[in-house]
Amino acid sequence: MRTVLRRRLLLAAQTDAQAQLKDGIWTTRCLHCRRVLQLRADGEPLGLVTLEHVVPQSWFGLMPAQLLTSRVGDDADDPRNLALACAACNHGKGRRHDAHGPLDTRAVEVVTALLATRLSRWRAPPSP
Ligand SMILES: [Zn+2]
């Protein structure tokens, strides 16, 4: 797996208040369905763990999405915008919502709720 992706998966776990590191394994729950997800301590996924961009990457730079993107520093890869999701949920979300732009009221509602969930699980990253 690519190093940059592993690093982002690890950052998503480190900044997730529900994630716990024990015996070299991070354990947390899917942002959507709360299924248990695990990563190795180096960020390598165990099972079908995927990196979720809570506010879709394609929404960054679009005026109608600015209220949402500004909450994560207008950076799609800001750790506040990264979460762990199981593959089924992440790909399902991609089909259902990301394809609709930020002018779609329902898509904005879903992303707003997901971002609130992500930020409620936020904890500061470890100092480098
Ligand atoms: Zn899930």
Short mmCIF file of C-alpha atoms and ligand atoms in Angstrom, two decimals:
data_model
loop_
_atom_site.label_atom_id
_atom_site.label_comp_id
_atom_site.label_asym_id
_atom_site.label_seq_id
_atom_site.Cartn_x
_atom_site.Cartn_y
_atom_site.Cartn_z
CA MET A 1 0.00 0.00 0.00
CA ARG A 2 1.21 3.51 -0.80
CA THR A 3 3.05 5.27 2.03
CA VAL A 4 0.98 8.45 1.76
CA LEU A 5 -2.25 6.49 2.12
CA ARG A 6 -0.93 4.49 5.08
CA ARG A 7 0.13 7.75 6.73
CA ARG A 8 -3.36 9.24 6.27
CA LEU A 9 -5.07 6.10 7.56
CA LEU A 10 -2.82 6.22 10.61
CA LEU A 11 -3.52 9.94 11.13
CA ALA A 12 -7.27 9.25 10.93
CA ALA A 13 -6.87 6.65 13.71
CA GLN A 14 -4.59 8.81 15.85
CA THR A 15 -7.07 11.71 15.73
CA ASP A 16 -10.14 9.53 16.36
CA ALA A 17 -11.05 9.67 20.05
CA GLN A 18 -12.71 6.25 19.73
CA ALA A 19 -9.61 4.56 18.32
CA GLN A 20 -7.42 2.56 20.69
CA LEU A 21 -3.94 1.22 20.14
CA LYS A 22 -3.29 -2.12 21.81
CA ASP A 23 -0.60 -4.71 21.07
CA GLY A 24 0.37 -2.88 17.88
CA ILE A 25 -3.18 -2.78 16.46
CA TRP A 26 -5.47 0.25 16.17
CA THR A 27 -9.13 -0.58 16.70
CA THR A 28 -11.99 1.82 15.98
CA ARG A 29 -15.37 1.86 14.29
CA CYS A 30 -16.58 2.78 10.82
CA LEU A 31 -17.77 6.40 10.65
CA HIS A 32 -20.99 5.22 9.00
CA CYS A 33 -22.08 1.80 10.27
CA ARG A 34 -19.88 1.49 13.39
CA ARG A 35 -18.49 -1.86 12.29
CA VAL A 36 -15.18 -2.61 14.03
CA LEU A 37 -12.16 -1.66 11.90
CA GLN A 38 -8.49 -2.39 12.53
CA LEU A 39 -5.15 -1.04 11.31
CA ARG A 40 -1.62 -2.04 12.08
CA ALA A 41 0.39 0.51 14.06
CA ASP A 42 2.15 1.52 10.80
CA GLY A 43 -1.21 2.31 9.15
CA GLU A 44 -1.52 -0.87 7.08
CA PRO A 45 -5.22 -1.83 7.02
CA LEU A 46 -6.33 -5.17 8.40
CA GLY A 47 -9.36 -6.14 6.36
CA LEU A 48 -11.44 -3.79 4.22
CA VAL A 49 -10.54 -0.48 5.87
CA THR A 50 -10.66 2.55 3.59
CA LEU A 51 -9.84 6.22 3.95
CA GLU A 52 -12.92 8.41 3.88
CA HIS A 53 -12.77 12.07 2.90
CA VAL A 54 -15.74 13.30 4.93
CA VAL A 55 -16.27 16.38 2.76
CA PRO A 56 -15.75 14.96 -0.74
CA GLN A 57 -12.45 15.99 -2.34
CA SER A 58 -14.31 17.22 -5.41
CA TRP A 59 -16.22 19.79 -3.30
CA PHE A 60 -13.08 21.74 -2.32
CA GLY A 61 -12.84 25.03 -4.13
CA LEU A 62 -16.58 25.17 -4.86
CA MET A 63 -18.38 28.20 -3.41
CA PRO A 64 -21.56 26.33 -2.33
CA ALA A 65 -19.41 23.97 -0.22
CA GLN A 66 -17.38 26.71 1.44
CA LEU A 67 -19.13 26.53 4.82
CA LEU A 68 -18.19 22.84 5.00
CA THR A 69 -14.69 23.00 3.53
CA SER A 70 -13.72 25.94 5.77
CA ARG A 71 -14.42 23.77 8.83
CA VAL A 72 -11.48 21.56 7.83
CA GLY A 73 -9.11 24.37 6.87
CA ASP A 74 -10.04 24.23 3.16
CA ASP A 75 -7.74 21.20 2.83
CA ALA A 76 -9.28 17.90 1.74
CA ASP A 77 -6.44 16.00 3.42
CA ASP A 78 -6.66 17.88 6.73
CA PRO A 79 -6.94 15.18 9.41
CA ARG A 80 -10.32 16.64 10.49
CA ASN A 81 -11.60 15.60 7.07
CA LEU A 82 -10.16 12.07 7.23
CA ALA A 83 -11.94 9.12 8.76
CA LEU A 84 -11.86 5.36 8.62
CA ALA A 85 -14.72 3.62 6.92
CA CYS A 86 -15.36 0.09 5.80
CA ALA A 87 -15.11 -0.42 2.05
CA ALA A 88 -18.81 -1.14 1.61
CA CYS A 89 -19.85 2.12 3.31
CA ASN A 90 -17.22 4.27 1.61
CA HIS A 91 -18.05 3.05 -1.87
CA GLY A 92 -21.77 3.26 -1.17
CA LYS A 93 -21.38 6.88 -0.07
CA GLY A 94 -19.40 7.60 -3.21
CA ARG A 95 -22.21 6.45 -5.41
CA ARG A 96 -25.00 8.05 -3.39
CA HIS A 97 -23.69 11.46 -2.37
CA ASP A 98 -20.29 12.52 -3.65
CA ALA A 99 -21.52 12.35 -7.22
CA HIS A 100 -24.09 14.98 -6.33
CA GLY A 101 -22.42 18.32 -5.88
CA PRO A 102 -22.83 20.75 -3.00
CA LEU A 103 -25.96 22.21 -4.65
CA ASP A 104 -27.80 19.00 -3.77
CA THR A 105 -29.61 19.68 -0.47
CA ARG A 106 -29.68 16.03 0.59
CA ALA A 107 -25.98 15.52 -0.16
CA VAL A 108 -25.12 18.61 1.91
CA GLU A 109 -27.26 17.32 4.81
CA VAL A 110 -25.52 13.94 4.76
CA VAL A 111 -22.02 15.44 4.59
CA THR A 112 -22.86 17.99 7.32
CA ALA A 113 -24.03 15.20 9.64
CA LEU A 114 -20.97 13.06 8.88
CA LEU A 115 -18.63 15.97 9.54
CA ALA A 116 -20.36 16.64 12.88
CA THR A 117 -19.82 12.98 13.80
CA ARG A 118 -16.17 13.14 12.75
CA LEU A 119 -15.52 16.34 14.70
CA SER A 120 -17.27 14.93 17.78
CA ARG A 121 -14.72 12.08 17.68
CA TRP A 122 -11.77 14.44 17.18
CA ARG A 123 -8.67 14.39 19.35
CA ALA A 124 -5.45 16.26 18.74
CA PRO A 125 -2.76 14.38 16.80
CA PRO A 126 0.41 13.33 18.64
CA SER A 127 3.19 15.90 18.47
CA PRO A 128 5.79 14.92 15.86
ZN ZN B 1 -19.27 0.86 7.50
#
